[in-house]
Short mmCIF file of C-alpha atoms in Angstrom, two decimals:
data_model
loop_
_atom_site.label_atom_id
_atom_site.label_comp_id
_atom_site.label_asym_id
_atom_site.label_seq_id
_atom_site.Cartn_x
_atom_site.Cartn_y
_atom_site.Cartn_z
CA MET A 1 34.56 -9.10 -26.25
CA SER A 2 32.72 -7.66 -23.17
CA ASP A 3 34.70 -6.20 -20.38
CA ALA A 4 31.93 -6.06 -17.77
CA TYR A 5 29.43 -8.63 -16.37
CA LEU A 6 26.33 -8.48 -14.16
CA ALA A 7 25.57 -11.76 -12.37
CA LEU A 8 21.73 -11.64 -11.39
CA GLU A 9 20.01 -13.53 -8.68
CA THR A 10 17.99 -14.95 -11.46
CA GLY A 11 20.94 -17.04 -12.76
CA ASP A 12 21.42 -14.71 -15.75
CA VAL A 13 24.75 -13.04 -16.54
CA VAL A 14 24.55 -9.78 -18.47
CA GLU A 15 27.43 -8.49 -20.63
CA ALA A 16 28.17 -4.88 -20.52
CA ARG A 17 30.83 -2.14 -21.30
CA ALA A 18 32.97 -1.06 -18.36
CA ARG A 19 32.99 2.64 -17.80
CA ALA A 20 34.62 2.62 -14.32
CA PRO A 21 36.60 -0.50 -13.30
CA GLY A 22 36.01 -2.65 -10.20
CA ALA A 23 34.00 -5.41 -8.53
CA ALA A 24 30.88 -4.88 -6.42
CA GLN A 25 27.71 -6.33 -5.01
CA GLY A 26 24.51 -5.02 -3.87
CA GLU A 27 20.84 -4.99 -4.19
CA LEU A 28 19.79 -4.26 -7.90
CA VAL A 29 17.18 -1.42 -8.12
CA PHE A 30 16.13 1.05 -10.62
CA THR A 31 15.15 4.80 -10.72
CA THR A 32 12.83 6.25 -13.25
CA ALA A 33 14.34 9.84 -12.80
CA TYR A 34 15.48 11.42 -16.07
CA THR A 35 17.26 14.40 -14.33
CA GLY A 36 18.92 14.56 -10.95
CA TYR A 37 21.49 11.81 -11.53
CA GLU A 38 23.98 13.63 -9.46
CA GLU A 39 21.56 13.90 -6.48
CA SER A 40 20.58 10.23 -6.85
CA LEU A 41 24.19 8.97 -6.94
CA THR A 42 24.92 10.91 -3.79
CA ASP A 43 21.77 10.11 -2.04
CA PRO A 44 22.76 8.02 1.13
CA SER A 45 19.50 6.01 0.75
CA TYR A 46 21.20 4.12 -2.14
CA GLU A 47 23.85 2.68 0.08
CA ALA A 48 24.68 -0.92 -0.57
CA GLN A 49 22.56 -0.95 -3.69
CA VAL A 50 23.42 -1.20 -7.41
CA LEU A 51 21.58 1.67 -9.19
CA THR A 52 20.13 1.15 -12.52
CA PHE A 53 18.94 4.34 -14.54
CA ALA A 54 15.88 3.63 -16.53
CA TYR A 55 16.33 6.83 -18.60
CA PRO A 56 18.61 5.95 -21.50
CA LEU A 57 21.35 8.66 -21.44
CA ILE A 58 22.91 9.77 -18.10
CA GLY A 59 25.21 12.73 -17.90
CA ASN A 60 23.48 15.30 -20.27
CA TYR A 61 24.44 18.39 -18.16
CA GLY A 62 27.67 17.29 -16.64
CA VAL A 63 28.67 16.82 -13.04
CA ARG A 64 28.61 19.68 -10.47
CA SER A 65 29.53 19.38 -6.82
CA GLU A 66 27.05 21.91 -5.62
CA ARG A 67 24.35 19.35 -6.69
CA PHE A 68 25.47 16.68 -4.40
CA GLU A 69 23.46 15.53 -1.49
CA SER A 70 26.33 14.02 0.40
CA GLU A 71 30.24 14.00 0.27
CA ARG A 72 30.29 10.66 -1.74
CA VAL A 73 28.58 8.27 -4.23
CA HIS A 74 26.56 5.79 -2.24
CA PRO A 75 25.43 3.12 -4.77
CA HIS A 76 28.18 0.32 -4.82
CA ALA A 77 27.85 0.32 -8.61
CA VAL A 78 25.90 2.13 -11.40
CA VAL A 79 24.29 0.66 -14.60
CA ALA A 80 23.15 2.75 -17.67
CA ARG A 81 22.05 2.22 -21.14
CA GLU A 82 24.76 4.98 -21.89
CA MET A 83 26.56 7.33 -19.69
CA THR A 84 28.81 10.40 -20.77
CA ASP A 85 32.43 10.54 -20.03
CA ASP A 86 31.86 13.17 -17.28
CA VAL A 87 29.79 10.81 -15.23
CA ALA A 88 32.06 7.85 -15.96
CA GLU A 89 35.26 9.78 -14.84
CA TRP A 90 33.43 10.92 -11.71
CA LEU A 91 32.41 7.44 -10.65
CA GLU A 92 35.90 6.14 -11.49
CA SER A 93 37.37 8.89 -9.22
CA GLU A 94 35.10 7.71 -6.52
CA GLY A 95 36.17 4.04 -6.93
CA VAL A 96 32.56 3.04 -8.00
CA PRO A 97 32.26 0.52 -10.72
CA ALA A 98 30.07 1.73 -13.62
CA VAL A 99 28.81 -0.12 -16.81
CA ASP A 100 26.77 0.85 -19.85
CA HIS A 101 25.67 -0.61 -23.23
CA VAL A 102 23.02 -2.53 -21.17
CA ASP A 103 19.44 -3.05 -22.32
CA THR A 104 18.20 -1.34 -19.32
CA ARG A 105 14.54 -1.78 -20.42
CA ASP A 106 15.01 -5.41 -20.18
CA LEU A 107 16.81 -5.19 -16.81
CA VAL A 108 14.12 -2.70 -15.37
CA THR A 109 11.29 -5.16 -16.44
CA ASP A 110 13.15 -8.07 -14.76
CA ILE A 111 13.32 -5.97 -11.46
CA ARG A 112 9.79 -4.81 -11.87
CA ASP A 113 8.46 -8.45 -12.38
CA ARG A 114 10.78 -10.37 -10.11
CA GLY A 115 11.60 -7.71 -7.48
CA ALA A 116 14.79 -6.08 -6.19
CA MET A 117 17.54 -8.67 -6.41
CA LYS A 118 21.13 -9.28 -5.49
CA VAL A 119 23.61 -8.66 -8.16
CA GLY A 120 27.31 -9.11 -8.56
CA VAL A 121 29.34 -6.62 -10.86
CA SER A 122 32.67 -7.33 -12.50
CA ALA A 123 34.13 -4.48 -14.77
CA GLY A 124 37.39 -3.60 -16.33
CA PRO A 125 40.39 -5.28 -17.96
CA ASP A 126 40.43 -8.40 -15.74
CA ALA A 127 36.59 -8.71 -15.63
CA SER A 128 35.01 -12.26 -15.68
CA PRO A 129 31.78 -13.81 -15.25
CA GLU A 130 33.21 -15.84 -12.55
CA GLU A 131 34.08 -12.69 -10.56
CA ALA A 132 30.63 -11.29 -10.98
CA LYS A 133 29.23 -14.54 -9.76
CA ALA A 134 31.53 -14.60 -6.69
CA GLN A 135 30.39 -11.16 -5.81
CA LEU A 136 26.80 -12.24 -6.17
CA ASP A 137 27.40 -15.34 -3.91
CA ASP A 138 28.83 -13.13 -1.29
CA CYS A 139 26.07 -10.38 -1.42
CA PRO A 140 23.89 -10.09 1.81
CA HIS A 141 20.31 -9.40 1.87
CA MET A 142 19.57 -5.87 2.61
CA SER A 143 17.74 -6.58 5.79
CA ASP A 144 20.89 -8.46 7.02
CA ILE A 145 23.16 -5.29 6.85
CA THR A 146 22.78 -4.28 10.48
CA ASP A 147 25.70 -1.74 10.34
CA ILE A 148 24.14 0.39 7.52
CA GLY A 149 23.36 3.27 9.74
CA GLU A 150 26.92 3.56 10.73
CA ARG A 151 27.98 3.88 7.13
CA VAL A 152 25.97 6.75 6.43
CA SER A 153 25.61 8.86 9.60
CA VAL A 154 27.62 11.63 11.03
CA ASP A 155 30.15 10.40 13.75
CA GLU A 156 29.80 13.54 15.78
CA PRO A 157 27.02 16.25 16.12
CA VAL A 158 27.14 19.02 13.63
CA HIS A 159 25.37 22.39 14.37
CA TYR A 160 23.80 24.68 11.77
CA GLU A 161 23.08 27.84 13.69
CA GLY A 162 19.73 29.58 13.13
CA SER A 163 17.32 31.87 15.06
CA GLY A 164 14.16 29.64 14.69
CA PRO A 165 12.96 26.39 16.21
CA ARG A 166 15.66 24.01 17.55
CA VAL A 167 15.63 20.77 15.45
CA ALA A 168 17.30 17.67 16.64
CA LEU A 169 17.79 15.97 13.15
CA VAL A 170 18.74 12.35 13.70
CA ASP A 171 21.11 11.43 10.75
CA CYS A 172 20.12 8.08 9.40
CA GLY A 173 21.49 8.95 5.96
CA ALA A 174 20.14 12.59 5.60
CA LYS A 175 20.30 14.25 2.26
CA GLY A 176 22.04 17.81 2.40
CA SER A 177 18.75 19.22 0.73
CA ILE A 178 16.84 18.46 4.08
CA ILE A 179 19.21 20.53 6.04
CA ASP A 180 19.10 23.26 3.43
CA SER A 181 15.31 23.33 3.52
CA LEU A 182 15.20 23.60 7.30
CA ALA A 183 17.97 26.17 7.31
CA ALA A 184 16.21 28.30 4.68
CA ARG A 185 13.39 28.53 7.24
CA GLY A 186 15.61 29.83 10.04
CA ALA A 187 15.85 26.47 12.03
CA ASP A 188 18.55 26.03 14.45
CA ILE A 189 19.64 22.58 13.29
CA HIS A 190 21.75 19.89 15.34
CA VAL A 191 22.60 16.97 13.21
CA LEU A 192 23.12 14.03 15.44
CA PRO A 193 24.37 10.43 14.95
CA HIS A 194 21.80 7.79 14.21
CA ASP A 195 22.47 6.08 17.55
CA VAL A 196 22.53 9.20 19.72
CA SER A 197 21.21 8.76 23.22
CA ALA A 198 18.06 10.18 24.70
CA GLU A 199 20.32 11.85 27.23
CA ASP A 200 22.22 13.81 24.72
CA VAL A 201 18.97 14.91 22.84
CA GLU A 202 17.44 16.00 26.27
CA ALA A 203 20.67 18.14 26.69
CA LEU A 204 19.83 20.07 23.43
CA ASP A 205 16.23 20.89 24.60
CA PRO A 206 14.94 20.77 21.09
CA ASP A 207 11.62 21.76 19.86
CA VAL A 208 11.36 19.10 17.19
CA LEU A 209 12.72 15.72 16.90
CA PHE A 210 13.32 14.80 13.19
CA ILE A 211 14.21 11.29 11.99
CA SER A 212 15.85 11.54 8.50
CA ASN A 213 15.65 9.48 5.51
CA GLY A 214 18.36 6.49 5.06
CA PRO A 215 19.17 3.24 3.53
CA GLY A 216 18.10 -0.40 4.33
CA ASP A 217 15.67 -1.95 6.70
CA PRO A 218 14.15 0.35 9.26
CA ALA A 219 14.21 -2.65 11.77
CA ASN A 220 17.97 -2.22 11.88
CA PHE A 221 17.70 1.47 13.22
CA GLU A 222 16.92 0.35 16.72
CA ALA A 223 18.40 3.21 18.40
CA ALA A 224 16.40 5.83 16.46
CA GLU A 225 13.19 3.88 17.10
CA ALA A 226 13.85 3.77 20.75
CA LEU A 227 14.61 7.48 20.74
CA VAL A 228 11.10 8.24 19.21
CA ASP A 229 9.62 5.72 21.74
CA HIS A 230 11.25 7.84 24.62
CA PHE A 231 10.10 11.17 23.31
CA LYS A 232 6.75 10.44 22.09
CA GLY A 233 4.15 12.50 24.04
CA GLU A 234 6.82 14.87 25.04
CA LEU A 235 8.29 16.42 21.83
CA PRO A 236 6.78 16.91 18.39
CA ILE A 237 8.28 14.33 16.04
CA ALA A 238 8.69 14.50 12.21
CA GLY A 239 10.32 12.12 9.79
CA ILE A 240 11.09 11.59 5.97
CA CYS A 241 11.30 8.31 4.21
CA LEU A 242 13.04 5.69 6.45
CA GLY A 243 12.11 8.31 9.14
CA GLN A 244 8.43 7.66 8.57
CA GLN A 245 9.08 3.93 8.93
CA VAL A 246 11.07 4.36 12.14
CA VAL A 247 8.40 6.56 13.70
CA ALA A 248 5.61 4.20 12.68
CA ARG A 249 7.38 1.34 14.39
CA ALA A 250 7.94 3.36 17.62
CA PHE A 251 4.05 4.04 17.61
CA GLY A 252 3.41 0.29 17.50
CA GLY A 253 3.11 -0.03 13.60
CA THR A 254 4.77 -2.50 11.36
CA THR A 255 6.99 -2.16 8.20
CA GLU A 256 7.58 -4.55 5.34
CA LYS A 257 9.74 -5.15 2.33
CA MET A 258 8.25 -3.98 -0.95
CA ASP A 259 8.94 -5.86 -4.17
CA PHE A 260 10.86 -3.22 -6.01
CA GLY A 261 10.16 -0.25 -4.09
CA HIS A 262 9.44 3.39 -5.23
CA ARG A 263 12.41 5.21 -6.82
CA GLY A 264 12.00 8.25 -9.12
CA VAL A 265 10.42 11.64 -9.67
CA ASN A 266 6.95 10.65 -10.82
CA GLN A 267 5.28 9.03 -7.87
CA PRO A 268 1.73 10.37 -7.45
CA VAL A 269 0.46 10.81 -3.74
CA LEU A 270 -3.15 11.54 -2.68
CA ASP A 271 -3.89 13.64 0.29
CA HIS A 272 -7.08 12.49 1.99
CA ASP A 273 -8.09 15.72 3.56
CA SER A 274 -7.65 17.90 0.50
CA GLY A 275 -8.29 15.33 -2.25
CA ARG A 276 -5.27 16.84 -3.98
CA VAL A 277 -2.75 14.66 -5.82
CA VAL A 278 0.83 15.76 -5.82
CA MET A 279 3.87 14.37 -7.81
CA THR A 280 6.72 13.23 -5.57
CA THR A 281 10.33 12.01 -5.62
CA GLN A 282 10.85 8.79 -3.70
CA ASN A 283 13.56 6.31 -2.93
CA HIS A 284 12.68 3.49 -0.56
CA GLY A 285 12.44 -0.35 -0.60
CA TYR A 286 10.50 -0.62 2.66
CA THR A 287 7.10 0.75 3.61
CA VAL A 288 4.80 1.16 6.54
CA GLY A 289 2.37 -1.92 6.75
CA GLU A 290 0.25 -0.99 9.78
CA PRO A 291 0.45 2.59 11.17
CA GLY A 292 -0.08 1.72 14.87
CA ASP A 293 -1.34 4.72 16.83
CA LEU A 294 -0.77 7.05 13.88
CA THR A 295 -3.26 8.02 11.14
CA VAL A 296 -2.63 7.50 7.46
CA THR A 297 -3.23 10.84 5.73
CA GLN A 298 -1.65 10.32 2.31
CA VAL A 299 -1.25 7.28 0.13
CA ASN A 300 0.38 6.27 -3.10
CA VAL A 301 -1.99 6.47 -5.92
CA ASN A 302 -0.38 3.46 -7.59
CA ASP A 303 -0.42 0.93 -4.79
CA ASP A 304 -2.10 2.55 -1.67
CA THR A 305 0.91 2.33 0.53
CA PRO A 306 1.06 5.00 3.29
CA GLU A 307 2.76 8.39 2.21
CA GLY A 308 1.90 10.49 5.22
CA LEU A 309 1.19 9.82 8.89
CA ASP A 310 0.03 12.36 11.22
CA SER A 311 -1.24 12.56 14.92
CA GLU A 312 -2.46 15.69 16.59
CA GLU A 313 -2.46 14.16 19.89
CA TYR A 314 1.23 13.24 19.82
CA GLY A 315 2.31 16.10 17.48
CA VAL A 316 3.66 13.73 14.64
CA LEU A 317 4.10 14.63 11.05
CA THR A 318 5.91 12.36 8.57
CA ARG A 319 6.21 11.75 4.79
CA GLN A 320 7.34 8.57 2.98
CA TYR A 321 8.51 10.82 -0.02
CA HIS A 322 11.16 13.49 -0.35
CA PRO A 323 9.50 17.01 -0.09
CA GLU A 324 12.83 18.67 -0.46
CA ALA A 325 13.86 16.73 -3.67
CA ASN A 326 16.21 18.44 -6.03
CA PRO A 327 15.88 18.98 -8.92
CA GLY A 328 12.23 18.38 -8.20
CA PRO A 329 9.37 18.29 -8.08
CA HIS A 330 8.74 20.57 -5.28
CA ASP A 331 5.01 20.24 -4.90
CA THR A 332 5.29 19.59 -1.16
CA LEU A 333 7.96 21.85 0.21
CA ASP A 334 5.39 23.25 2.67
CA PHE A 335 6.07 20.11 4.73
CA PHE A 336 8.96 21.87 6.30
CA ASP A 337 6.85 24.96 7.23
CA ASP A 338 4.40 22.42 8.85
CA VAL A 339 7.16 20.68 10.68
CA LEU A 340 8.57 23.89 12.21
CA GLU A 341 5.00 24.80 13.18
CA LEU A 342 4.99 21.63 15.27
CA ALA A 343 7.47 23.57 17.55
CA ASP A 344 4.54 25.61 18.70
CA SER A 345 2.75 22.46 19.96
CA LYS A 346 5.71 21.37 22.25
CA THR A 347 4.40 23.01 25.41
CA THR A 348 0.91 21.61 24.64
CA ILE A 349 2.21 18.15 24.13
CA THR A 350 4.26 18.25 27.38
CA ALA A 351 1.27 19.55 29.30
CA ASP A 352 -0.95 16.77 28.19
#
């Protein structure tokens, strides 16, 4: 007899084995990554989602906290074909329901064909299809979770002292490796709440305004968008993932929901200027539709969605993927060098 159930928005109920008990709800998504499960599970961009691993065995090399991207697990539940005891025990300690013995090939195909969907999860001794369905019925659409920024952002500013350019990093769900990448280059980093005021940023006198990655609909990060709008033409501006989407909206662009998003370590990106294709790690369910006053410089090879936006006039540089991704690939780490070089254009932008 099964002790776990997934109630899908399609009406199907999938039986599974409980590895960590509990009930949960969220947007069902998948990642194609075959390593980096610790990084994925602690990535704030997975907040309010139920993460399915396409790779069949999760936990091959244990669980080590030094690989974490944040202080907690962010998916509301986890699905795998098979997961090791190390991962299951970690998720149970975090209070995150986890299930395996699922035909994830079939589940991934459903998501790919029908799009990311709501799901209810019931796992453990008292699990039932009815509880899973109740979770599904109560599950909000991702765009309706308007407080998602508060769930993943710092409450108070955090300072990482450095001797280089001063970076105002707006934390919409920033991964730790973004901070590490900037710190490795000597940046003086001020991590700020997602709803920080323009006055507080001005008091820092930063050299670069950086909008981080994060979960959910970029339209719900109104404060960050207003911040970019306030400083455009005055400060160099950079962004990663959700940050690209927020920046595009502030420059008159649009964003839209994708069918099932880009999540994994094998996303090919074409740079228009160099003609070079690089492999990237990605995790997003929304994308830039129209770039507004910015120029699309990089696109996804699979679907032509924007992967990079630039503006020499305004001093803007953004990427939809994660250049800092751990454990990799690391084809695009020079992005952070380029961002810090934007600091040199601060005086020019202000003068213009």
